[in-house]
């Protein structure tokens, strides 16, 4: 039986933190969850061109702090901060709160090649522009490994190149220890809407193993502030391994393009 789990959800409380942080009573809980979902969908739609990776929501003392992690903070902020102020007002209206009680923070992602969501979105955009999917996948794998990742896996599924039968193809380079809870694995999912159907793109990026939660807390604090990560990298799982073999394509069904 193929038991599937989300690589992010299974690591909550171990090497990852929740994207929504608040406490609520049983009556308020469903409303807060639904509101968070609507806010994220609204912001992602508004900032579709800003390379938004993650949206963190914190509620405390009837106030809401929203942190937008993006690779293009200039697009989000706009000229003299006009765009972000307008965005703040629209978000407050969606939350049903006063503008003074809603705060928007912008956190810059210094290395977008190491963010799985941004890599997946990039591949999906290339497929929508009719770039060959194999070329887009290989390019993404090479740039991610060049940026310092210990392993990366990219998987696309659907009617690849417009073929009649949907299939799955993937590339992998380095190590992706999905069964290791302490492994810091970033996971991203995106969809490419093409004329011949939807093509799903999944990306796994292995950044190292976390043995000390204090290191992880420092790294998350640095990301939240938009600063560069600390000089000491996460503890590596093993000493430098020999060069990984060249990425290879492995279609899961016998059908060919």
mmCIF file of N, CA and C in Angstrom, residues 38-160:
data_model
loop_
_atom_site.group_PDB
_atom_site.id
_atom_site.type_symbol
_atom_site.label_atom_id
_atom_site.label_comp_id
_atom_site.label_asym_id
_atom_site.label_seq_id
_atom_site.Cartn_x
_atom_site.Cartn_y
_atom_site.Cartn_z
ATOM 1 N N UNK A 38 -8.238 32.232 3.022
ATOM 2 C CA UNK A 38 -8.671 33.287 2.092
ATOM 3 C C UNK A 38 -7.604 34.375 1.950
ATOM 4 N N UNK A 39 -6.956 34.726 3.062
ATOM 5 C CA UNK A 39 -5.905 35.751 3.016
ATOM 6 C C UNK A 39 -4.745 35.277 2.154
ATOM 7 N N UNK A 40 -4.344 34.020 2.325
ATOM 8 C CA UNK A 40 -3.225 33.489 1.528
ATOM 9 C C UNK A 40 -3.579 33.453 0.038
ATOM 10 N N UNK A 41 -4.795 33.001 -0.286
ATOM 11 C CA UNK A 41 -5.197 32.954 -1.686
ATOM 12 C C UNK A 41 -5.233 34.357 -2.289
ATOM 13 N N UNK A 42 -5.732 35.326 -1.521
ATOM 14 C CA UNK A 42 -5.820 36.700 -1.995
ATOM 15 C C UNK A 42 -4.431 37.284 -2.252
ATOM 16 N N UNK A 43 -3.513 37.101 -1.286
ATOM 17 C CA UNK A 43 -2.174 37.666 -1.429
ATOM 18 C C UNK A 43 -1.401 37.000 -2.564
ATOM 19 N N UNK A 44 -1.546 35.686 -2.726
ATOM 20 C CA UNK A 44 -0.840 34.996 -3.811
ATOM 21 C C UNK A 44 -1.355 35.446 -5.179
ATOM 22 N N UNK A 45 -2.665 35.710 -5.250
ATOM 23 C CA UNK A 45 -3.225 36.182 -6.521
ATOM 24 C C UNK A 45 -2.765 37.602 -6.824
ATOM 25 N N UNK A 46 -2.750 38.459 -5.795
ATOM 26 C CA UNK A 46 -2.331 39.846 -5.980
ATOM 27 C C UNK A 46 -0.845 39.951 -6.308
ATOM 28 N N UNK A 47 -0.041 39.062 -5.692
ATOM 29 C CA UNK A 47 1.413 39.128 -5.840
ATOM 30 C C UNK A 47 1.926 37.989 -6.713
ATOM 31 N N UNK A 48 1.171 37.681 -7.768
ATOM 32 C CA UNK A 48 1.546 36.554 -8.636
ATOM 33 C C UNK A 48 2.899 36.767 -9.302
ATOM 34 N N UNK A 49 3.262 38.022 -9.555
ATOM 35 C CA UNK A 49 4.527 38.325 -10.243
ATOM 36 C C UNK A 49 5.675 38.596 -9.276
ATOM 37 N N UNK A 50 5.419 38.487 -7.975
ATOM 38 C CA UNK A 50 6.438 38.885 -6.987
ATOM 39 C C UNK A 50 7.222 37.706 -6.432
ATOM 40 N N UNK A 51 7.034 36.508 -6.966
ATOM 41 C CA UNK A 51 7.755 35.307 -6.495
ATOM 42 C C UNK A 51 7.576 35.103 -4.993
ATOM 43 N N UNK A 52 6.319 34.969 -4.568
ATOM 44 C CA UNK A 52 6.013 34.756 -3.151
ATOM 45 C C UNK A 52 6.137 33.269 -2.837
ATOM 46 N N UNK A 53 6.927 32.945 -1.821
ATOM 47 C CA UNK A 53 7.139 31.551 -1.449
ATOM 48 C C UNK A 53 6.200 31.112 -0.329
ATOM 49 N N UNK A 54 6.164 31.902 0.743
ATOM 50 C CA UNK A 54 5.428 31.481 1.934
ATOM 51 C C UNK A 54 4.807 32.702 2.604
ATOM 52 N N UNK A 55 3.623 32.511 3.199
ATOM 53 C CA UNK A 55 2.942 33.596 3.920
ATOM 54 C C UNK A 55 2.686 33.116 5.346
ATOM 55 N N UNK A 56 3.315 33.781 6.319
ATOM 56 C CA UNK A 56 3.182 33.409 7.726
ATOM 57 C C UNK A 56 2.188 34.351 8.398
ATOM 58 N N UNK A 57 1.278 33.780 9.182
ATOM 59 C CA UNK A 57 0.239 34.573 9.843
ATOM 60 C C UNK A 57 0.318 34.336 11.349
ATOM 61 N N UNK A 58 0.414 35.408 12.110
ATOM 62 C CA UNK A 58 0.426 35.349 13.577
ATOM 63 C C UNK A 58 -0.692 36.224 14.118
ATOM 64 N N UNK A 59 -1.426 35.685 15.085
ATOM 65 C CA UNK A 59 -2.496 36.453 15.736
ATOM 66 C C UNK A 59 -2.156 36.569 17.216
ATOM 67 N N UNK A 60 -2.215 37.797 17.733
ATOM 68 C CA UNK A 60 -1.949 38.014 19.157
ATOM 69 C C UNK A 60 -2.651 39.289 19.600
ATOM 70 N N UNK A 61 -3.428 39.201 20.689
ATOM 71 C CA UNK A 61 -4.078 40.367 21.299
ATOM 72 C C UNK A 61 -4.883 41.170 20.277
ATOM 73 N N UNK A 62 -5.722 40.468 19.513
ATOM 74 C CA UNK A 62 -6.616 41.098 18.525
ATOM 75 C C UNK A 62 -5.858 41.845 17.433
ATOM 76 N N UNK A 63 -4.615 41.438 17.207
ATOM 77 C CA UNK A 63 -3.823 42.003 16.121
ATOM 78 C C UNK A 63 -3.275 40.873 15.252
ATOM 79 N N UNK A 64 -3.016 41.181 14.008
ATOM 80 C CA UNK A 64 -2.533 40.165 13.066
ATOM 81 C C UNK A 64 -1.231 40.646 12.430
ATOM 82 N N UNK A 65 -0.216 39.799 12.498
ATOM 83 C CA UNK A 65 1.068 40.052 11.822
ATOM 84 C C UNK A 65 1.206 39.076 10.656
ATOM 85 N N UNK A 66 1.358 39.603 9.464
ATOM 86 C CA UNK A 66 1.480 38.771 8.269
ATOM 87 C C UNK A 66 2.865 39.001 7.668
ATOM 88 N N UNK A 67 3.632 37.921 7.536
ATOM 89 C CA UNK A 67 4.975 38.007 6.956
ATOM 90 C C UNK A 67 4.958 37.373 5.572
ATOM 91 N N UNK A 68 5.340 38.137 4.569
ATOM 92 C CA UNK A 68 5.368 37.652 3.189
ATOM 93 C C UNK A 68 6.813 37.391 2.810
ATOM 94 N N UNK A 69 7.146 36.138 2.549
ATOM 95 C CA UNK A 69 8.494 35.783 2.126
ATOM 96 C C UNK A 69 8.546 35.789 0.593
ATOM 97 N N UNK A 70 9.331 36.694 0.047
ATOM 98 C CA UNK A 70 9.362 36.882 -1.402
ATOM 99 C C UNK A 70 10.786 37.097 -1.886
ATOM 100 N N UNK A 71 11.027 36.736 -3.149
ATOM 101 C CA UNK A 71 12.334 36.959 -3.759
ATOM 102 C C UNK A 71 12.417 38.329 -4.418
ATOM 103 N N UNK A 72 11.270 39.017 -4.560
ATOM 104 C CA UNK A 72 11.235 40.342 -5.191
ATOM 105 C C UNK A 72 10.503 41.329 -4.289
ATOM 106 N N UNK A 73 11.132 41.752 -3.209
ATOM 107 C CA UNK A 73 10.446 42.659 -2.273
ATOM 108 C C UNK A 73 10.084 44.003 -2.887
ATOM 109 N N UNK A 74 10.848 44.448 -3.886
ATOM 110 C CA UNK A 74 10.563 45.737 -4.513
ATOM 111 C C UNK A 74 9.190 45.772 -5.171
ATOM 112 N N UNK A 75 8.787 44.649 -5.786
ATOM 113 C CA UNK A 75 7.482 44.597 -6.441
ATOM 114 C C UNK A 75 6.369 44.659 -5.403
ATOM 115 N N UNK A 76 6.574 44.010 -4.260
ATOM 116 C CA UNK A 76 5.543 43.989 -3.214
ATOM 117 C C UNK A 76 5.393 45.376 -2.591
ATOM 118 N N UNK A 77 6.516 46.015 -2.301
ATOM 119 C CA UNK A 77 6.469 47.314 -1.613
ATOM 120 C C UNK A 77 5.971 48.410 -2.542
ATOM 121 N N UNK A 78 6.409 48.397 -3.798
ATOM 122 C CA UNK A 78 5.979 49.413 -4.745
ATOM 123 C C UNK A 78 6.736 50.719 -4.571
ATOM 124 N N UNK A 79 6.378 51.712 -5.383
ATOM 125 C CA UNK A 79 7.052 53.014 -5.338
ATOM 126 C C UNK A 79 6.660 53.768 -4.079
ATOM 127 N N UNK A 80 7.645 54.077 -3.252
ATOM 128 C CA UNK A 80 7.453 54.797 -1.987
ATOM 129 C C UNK A 80 6.461 54.097 -1.059
ATOM 130 N N UNK A 81 6.337 52.773 -1.191
ATOM 131 C CA UNK A 81 5.492 52.014 -0.275
ATOM 132 C C UNK A 81 4.014 52.144 -0.540
ATOM 133 N N UNK A 82 3.623 52.610 -1.734
ATOM 134 C CA UNK A 82 2.199 52.787 -2.030
ATOM 135 C C UNK A 82 1.483 51.446 -2.159
ATOM 136 N N UNK A 83 2.113 50.494 -2.854
ATOM 137 C CA UNK A 83 1.458 49.211 -3.101
ATOM 138 C C UNK A 83 1.209 48.441 -1.814
ATOM 139 N N UNK A 84 2.189 48.433 -0.917
ATOM 140 C CA UNK A 84 2.032 47.645 0.303
ATOM 141 C C UNK A 84 0.985 48.277 1.225
ATOM 142 N N UNK A 85 0.842 49.588 1.188
ATOM 143 C CA UNK A 85 -0.174 50.230 2.011
ATOM 144 C C UNK A 85 -1.575 49.900 1.496
ATOM 145 N N UNK A 86 -1.714 49.891 0.175
ATOM 146 C CA UNK A 86 -3.002 49.501 -0.412
ATOM 147 C C UNK A 86 -3.309 48.035 -0.113
ATOM 148 N N UNK A 87 -2.271 47.202 -0.203
ATOM 149 C CA UNK A 87 -2.434 45.778 0.097
ATOM 150 C C UNK A 87 -2.832 45.571 1.549
ATOM 151 N N UNK A 88 -2.275 46.366 2.429
ATOM 152 C CA UNK A 88 -2.597 46.278 3.848
ATOM 153 C C UNK A 88 -4.063 46.618 4.109
ATOM 154 N N UNK A 89 -4.567 47.638 3.428
ATOM 155 C CA UNK A 89 -5.967 48.021 3.593
ATOM 156 C C UNK A 89 -6.912 46.927 3.084
ATOM 157 N N UNK A 90 -6.582 46.353 1.924
ATOM 158 C CA UNK A 90 -7.432 45.286 1.369
ATOM 159 C C UNK A 90 -7.401 44.049 2.258
ATOM 160 N N UNK A 91 -6.222 43.727 2.813
ATOM 161 C CA UNK A 91 -6.111 42.572 3.710
ATOM 162 C C UNK A 91 -6.911 42.799 4.985
ATOM 163 N N UNK A 92 -6.852 44.009 5.535
ATOM 164 C CA UNK A 92 -7.613 44.331 6.746
ATOM 165 C C UNK A 92 -9.105 44.194 6.491
ATOM 166 N N UNK A 93 -9.571 44.630 5.312
ATOM 167 C CA UNK A 93 -10.988 44.494 4.971
ATOM 168 C C UNK A 93 -11.386 43.022 4.872
ATOM 169 N N UNK A 94 -10.484 42.212 4.328
ATOM 170 C CA UNK A 94 -10.761 40.775 4.208
ATOM 171 C C UNK A 94 -10.839 40.120 5.579
ATOM 172 N N UNK A 95 -9.999 40.588 6.507
ATOM 173 C CA UNK A 95 -9.995 40.046 7.868
ATOM 174 C C UNK A 95 -11.118 40.625 8.722
ATOM 175 N N UNK A 96 -11.732 41.717 8.250
ATOM 176 C CA UNK A 96 -12.767 42.371 9.036
ATOM 177 C C UNK A 96 -12.194 43.090 10.243
ATOM 178 N N UNK A 97 -10.999 43.656 10.106
ATOM 179 C CA UNK A 97 -10.317 44.317 11.209
ATOM 180 C C UNK A 97 -9.913 45.731 10.803
ATOM 181 N N UNK A 98 -9.495 46.505 11.797
ATOM 182 C CA UNK A 98 -8.997 47.852 11.536
ATOM 183 C C UNK A 98 -7.620 47.776 10.875
ATOM 184 N N UNK A 99 -7.316 48.792 10.055
ATOM 185 C CA UNK A 99 -6.018 48.812 9.364
ATOM 186 C C UNK A 99 -4.872 48.886 10.367
ATOM 187 N N UNK A 100 -5.104 49.566 11.486
ATOM 188 C CA UNK A 100 -4.054 49.706 12.502
ATOM 189 C C UNK A 100 -3.731 48.387 13.195
ATOM 190 N N UNK A 101 -4.653 47.418 13.134
ATOM 191 C CA UNK A 101 -4.441 46.127 13.798
ATOM 192 C C UNK A 101 -3.798 45.096 12.884
ATOM 193 N N UNK A 102 -3.576 45.453 11.623
ATOM 194 C CA UNK A 102 -2.975 44.529 10.655
ATOM 195 C C UNK A 102 -1.604 45.055 10.265
ATOM 196 N N UNK A 103 -0.615 44.193 10.348
ATOM 197 C CA UNK A 103 0.761 44.575 10.014
ATOM 198 C C UNK A 103 1.311 43.630 8.956
ATOM 199 N N UNK A 104 1.875 44.201 7.898
ATOM 200 C CA UNK A 104 2.481 43.408 6.837
ATOM 201 C C UNK A 104 4.000 43.552 6.896
ATOM 202 N N UNK A 105 4.683 42.422 6.984
ATOM 203 C CA UNK A 105 6.149 42.416 6.982
ATOM 204 C C UNK A 105 6.638 41.741 5.696
ATOM 205 N N UNK A 106 7.700 42.269 5.138
ATOM 206 C CA UNK A 106 8.280 41.692 3.918
ATOM 207 C C UNK A 106 9.636 41.091 4.265
ATOM 208 N N UNK A 107 9.790 39.795 4.013
ATOM 209 C CA UNK A 107 11.057 39.103 4.251
ATOM 210 C C UNK A 107 11.631 38.682 2.895
ATOM 211 N N UNK A 108 12.851 39.120 2.623
ATOM 212 C CA UNK A 108 13.478 38.805 1.337
ATOM 213 C C UNK A 108 14.122 37.431 1.363
ATOM 214 N N UNK A 109 13.923 36.672 0.294
ATOM 215 C CA UNK A 109 14.583 35.373 0.125
ATOM 216 C C UNK A 109 15.852 35.614 -0.674
ATOM 217 N N UNK A 110 17.009 35.424 -0.026
ATOM 218 C CA UNK A 110 18.281 35.759 -0.674
ATOM 219 C C UNK A 110 18.661 34.747 -1.763
ATOM 220 N N UNK A 111 18.309 33.478 -1.567
ATOM 221 C CA UNK A 111 18.666 32.447 -2.552
ATOM 222 C C UNK A 111 17.399 31.740 -3.042
ATOM 223 N N UNK A 112 16.733 32.292 -4.049
ATOM 224 C CA UNK A 112 15.502 31.656 -4.542
ATOM 225 C C UNK A 112 15.734 30.262 -5.126
ATOM 226 N N UNK A 113 16.994 29.964 -5.525
ATOM 227 C CA UNK A 113 17.270 28.621 -6.083
ATOM 228 C C UNK A 113 17.151 27.533 -5.022
ATOM 229 N N UNK A 114 17.207 27.916 -3.721
ATOM 230 C CA UNK A 114 17.106 26.941 -2.637
ATOM 231 C C UNK A 114 15.711 26.913 -2.031
ATOM 232 N N UNK A 115 14.757 27.594 -2.638
ATOM 233 C CA UNK A 115 13.375 27.574 -2.148
ATOM 234 C C UNK A 115 12.542 26.715 -3.090
ATOM 235 N N UNK A 116 12.013 25.608 -2.577
ATOM 236 C CA UNK A 116 11.342 24.637 -3.439
ATOM 237 C C UNK A 116 10.104 25.216 -4.118
ATOM 238 N N UNK A 117 9.355 26.061 -3.412
ATOM 239 C CA UNK A 117 8.141 26.626 -4.007
ATOM 240 C C UNK A 117 8.482 27.528 -5.189
ATOM 241 N N UNK A 118 9.525 28.334 -5.040
ATOM 242 C CA UNK A 118 9.920 29.217 -6.137
ATOM 243 C C UNK A 118 10.477 28.424 -7.318
ATOM 244 N N UNK A 119 11.205 27.337 -7.027
ATOM 245 C CA UNK A 119 11.729 26.484 -8.106
ATOM 246 C C UNK A 119 10.577 25.825 -8.864
ATOM 247 N N UNK A 120 9.584 25.325 -8.116
ATOM 248 C CA UNK A 120 8.421 24.685 -8.752
ATOM 249 C C UNK A 120 7.639 25.689 -9.598
ATOM 250 N N UNK A 121 7.447 26.903 -9.069
ATOM 251 C CA UNK A 121 6.733 27.933 -9.833
ATOM 252 C C UNK A 121 7.495 28.296 -11.105
ATOM 253 N N UNK A 122 8.828 28.347 -11.003
ATOM 254 C CA UNK A 122 9.639 28.680 -12.171
ATOM 255 C C UNK A 122 9.496 27.624 -13.268
ATOM 256 N N UNK A 123 9.533 26.350 -12.879
ATOM 257 C CA UNK A 123 9.382 25.272 -13.862
ATOM 258 C C UNK A 123 7.991 25.322 -14.488
ATOM 259 N N UNK A 124 6.958 25.558 -13.654
ATOM 260 C CA UNK A 124 5.590 25.621 -14.171
ATOM 261 C C UNK A 124 5.434 26.768 -15.171
ATOM 262 N N UNK A 125 6.027 27.920 -14.878
ATOM 263 C CA UNK A 125 5.935 29.058 -15.800
ATOM 264 C C UNK A 125 6.639 28.756 -17.116
ATOM 265 N N UNK A 126 7.778 28.051 -17.046
ATOM 266 C CA UNK A 126 8.486 27.697 -18.280
ATOM 267 C C UNK A 126 7.671 26.730 -19.121
ATOM 268 N N UNK A 127 7.000 25.757 -18.460
ATOM 269 C CA UNK A 127 6.173 24.799 -19.205
ATOM 270 C C UNK A 127 5.002 25.518 -19.870
ATOM 271 N N UNK A 128 4.426 26.509 -19.159
ATOM 272 C CA UNK A 128 3.332 27.278 -19.752
ATOM 273 C C UNK A 128 3.794 28.074 -20.973
ATOM 274 N N UNK A 129 5.080 28.439 -20.991
ATOM 275 C CA UNK A 129 5.634 29.184 -22.136
ATOM 276 C C UNK A 129 6.177 28.251 -23.217
ATOM 277 N N UNK A 130 5.801 26.982 -23.134
ATOM 278 C CA UNK A 130 6.142 25.963 -24.141
ATOM 279 C C UNK A 130 7.622 25.606 -24.176
ATOM 280 N N UNK A 131 8.319 25.807 -23.061
ATOM 281 C CA UNK A 131 9.698 25.321 -22.959
ATOM 282 C C UNK A 131 9.655 23.808 -22.743
ATOM 283 N N UNK A 132 10.591 23.079 -23.329
ATOM 284 C CA UNK A 132 10.630 21.626 -23.146
ATOM 285 C C UNK A 132 10.776 21.304 -21.661
ATOM 286 N N UNK A 133 9.920 20.418 -21.159
ATOM 287 C CA UNK A 133 9.899 20.159 -19.713
ATOM 288 C C UNK A 133 11.199 19.544 -19.223
ATOM 289 N N UNK A 134 11.843 18.713 -20.042
ATOM 290 C CA UNK A 134 13.118 18.103 -19.622
ATOM 291 C C UNK A 134 14.204 19.163 -19.451
ATOM 292 N N UNK A 135 14.236 20.107 -20.372
ATOM 293 C CA UNK A 135 15.221 21.177 -20.272
ATOM 294 C C UNK A 135 14.978 22.026 -19.024
ATOM 295 N N UNK A 136 13.710 22.347 -18.744
ATOM 296 C CA UNK A 136 13.381 23.150 -17.557
ATOM 297 C C UNK A 136 13.761 22.409 -16.279
ATOM 298 N N UNK A 137 13.507 21.097 -16.231
ATOM 299 C CA UNK A 137 13.829 20.307 -15.047
ATOM 300 C C UNK A 137 15.343 20.231 -14.834
ATOM 301 N N UNK A 138 16.095 19.947 -15.886
ATOM 302 C CA UNK A 138 17.550 19.824 -15.765
ATOM 303 C C UNK A 138 18.177 21.147 -15.329
ATOM 304 N N UNK A 139 17.675 22.236 -15.906
ATOM 305 C CA UNK A 139 18.214 23.548 -15.555
ATOM 306 C C UNK A 139 17.959 23.858 -14.080
ATOM 307 N N UNK A 140 16.756 23.528 -13.594
ATOM 308 C CA UNK A 140 16.417 23.782 -12.191
ATOM 309 C C UNK A 140 17.288 22.933 -11.261
ATOM 310 N N UNK A 141 17.493 21.666 -11.608
ATOM 311 C CA UNK A 141 18.320 20.779 -10.782
ATOM 312 C C UNK A 141 19.756 21.287 -10.716
ATOM 313 N N UNK A 142 20.297 21.684 -11.842
ATOM 314 C CA UNK A 142 21.684 22.151 -11.877
ATOM 315 C C UNK A 142 21.866 23.433 -11.063
ATOM 316 N N UNK A 143 20.945 24.400 -11.211
ATOM 317 C CA UNK A 143 21.093 25.666 -10.487
ATOM 318 C C UNK A 143 20.920 25.464 -8.989
ATOM 319 N N UNK A 144 20.028 24.548 -8.587
ATOM 320 C CA UNK A 144 19.811 24.284 -7.158
ATOM 321 C C UNK A 144 21.039 23.630 -6.534
ATOM 322 N N UNK A 145 21.622 22.644 -7.203
ATOM 323 C CA UNK A 145 22.813 21.986 -6.679
ATOM 324 C C UNK A 145 23.998 22.949 -6.646
ATOM 325 N N UNK A 146 24.072 23.850 -7.624
ATOM 326 C CA UNK A 146 25.147 24.828 -7.674
ATOM 327 C C UNK A 146 25.044 25.832 -6.523
ATOM 328 N N UNK A 147 23.815 26.030 -6.027
ATOM 329 C CA UNK A 147 23.602 27.002 -4.944
ATOM 330 C C UNK A 147 23.912 26.426 -3.570
ATOM 331 N N UNK A 148 24.233 25.130 -3.483
ATOM 332 C CA UNK A 148 24.649 24.562 -2.207
ATOM 333 C C UNK A 148 23.714 23.536 -1.610
ATOM 334 N N UNK A 149 22.708 23.094 -2.339
ATOM 335 C CA UNK A 149 21.817 22.061 -1.812
ATOM 336 C C UNK A 149 22.528 20.716 -1.785
ATOM 337 N N UNK A 150 22.169 19.869 -0.805
ATOM 338 C CA UNK A 150 22.773 18.537 -0.720
ATOM 339 C C UNK A 150 22.052 17.531 -1.613
ATOM 340 N N UNK A 151 20.847 17.873 -2.040
ATOM 341 C CA UNK A 151 20.096 16.979 -2.916
ATOM 342 C C UNK A 151 18.851 17.684 -3.426
ATOM 343 N N UNK A 152 18.391 17.278 -4.602
ATOM 344 C CA UNK A 152 17.176 17.870 -5.169
ATOM 345 C C UNK A 152 16.487 16.823 -6.035
ATOM 346 N N UNK A 153 15.169 16.831 -5.978
ATOM 347 C CA UNK A 153 14.368 15.935 -6.808
ATOM 348 C C UNK A 153 13.230 16.747 -7.416
ATOM 349 N N UNK A 154 13.032 16.608 -8.722
ATOM 350 C CA UNK A 154 11.975 17.315 -9.433
ATOM 351 C C UNK A 154 11.110 16.290 -10.158
ATOM 352 N N UNK A 155 9.796 16.448 -10.017
ATOM 353 C CA UNK A 155 8.881 15.476 -10.630
ATOM 354 C C UNK A 155 7.742 16.217 -11.319
ATOM 355 N N UNK A 156 7.473 15.887 -12.575
ATOM 356 C CA UNK A 156 6.354 16.484 -13.308
ATOM 357 C C UNK A 156 5.408 15.377 -13.749
ATOM 358 N N UNK A 157 4.117 15.672 -13.704
ATOM 359 C CA UNK A 157 3.099 14.685 -14.060
ATOM 360 C C UNK A 157 2.021 15.346 -14.903
ATOM 361 N N UNK A 158 1.486 14.591 -15.854
ATOM 362 C CA UNK A 158 0.408 15.090 -16.693
ATOM 363 C C UNK A 158 0.648 14.738 -18.151
ATOM 364 N N UNK A 159 -0.049 15.424 -19.032
ATOM 365 C CA UNK A 159 0.107 15.175 -20.469
ATOM 366 C C UNK A 159 1.349 15.917 -20.966
ATOM 367 N N UNK A 160 2.504 15.336 -20.694
ATOM 368 C CA UNK A 160 3.777 15.971 -21.032
ATOM 369 C C UNK A 160 3.937 16.071 -22.541
#
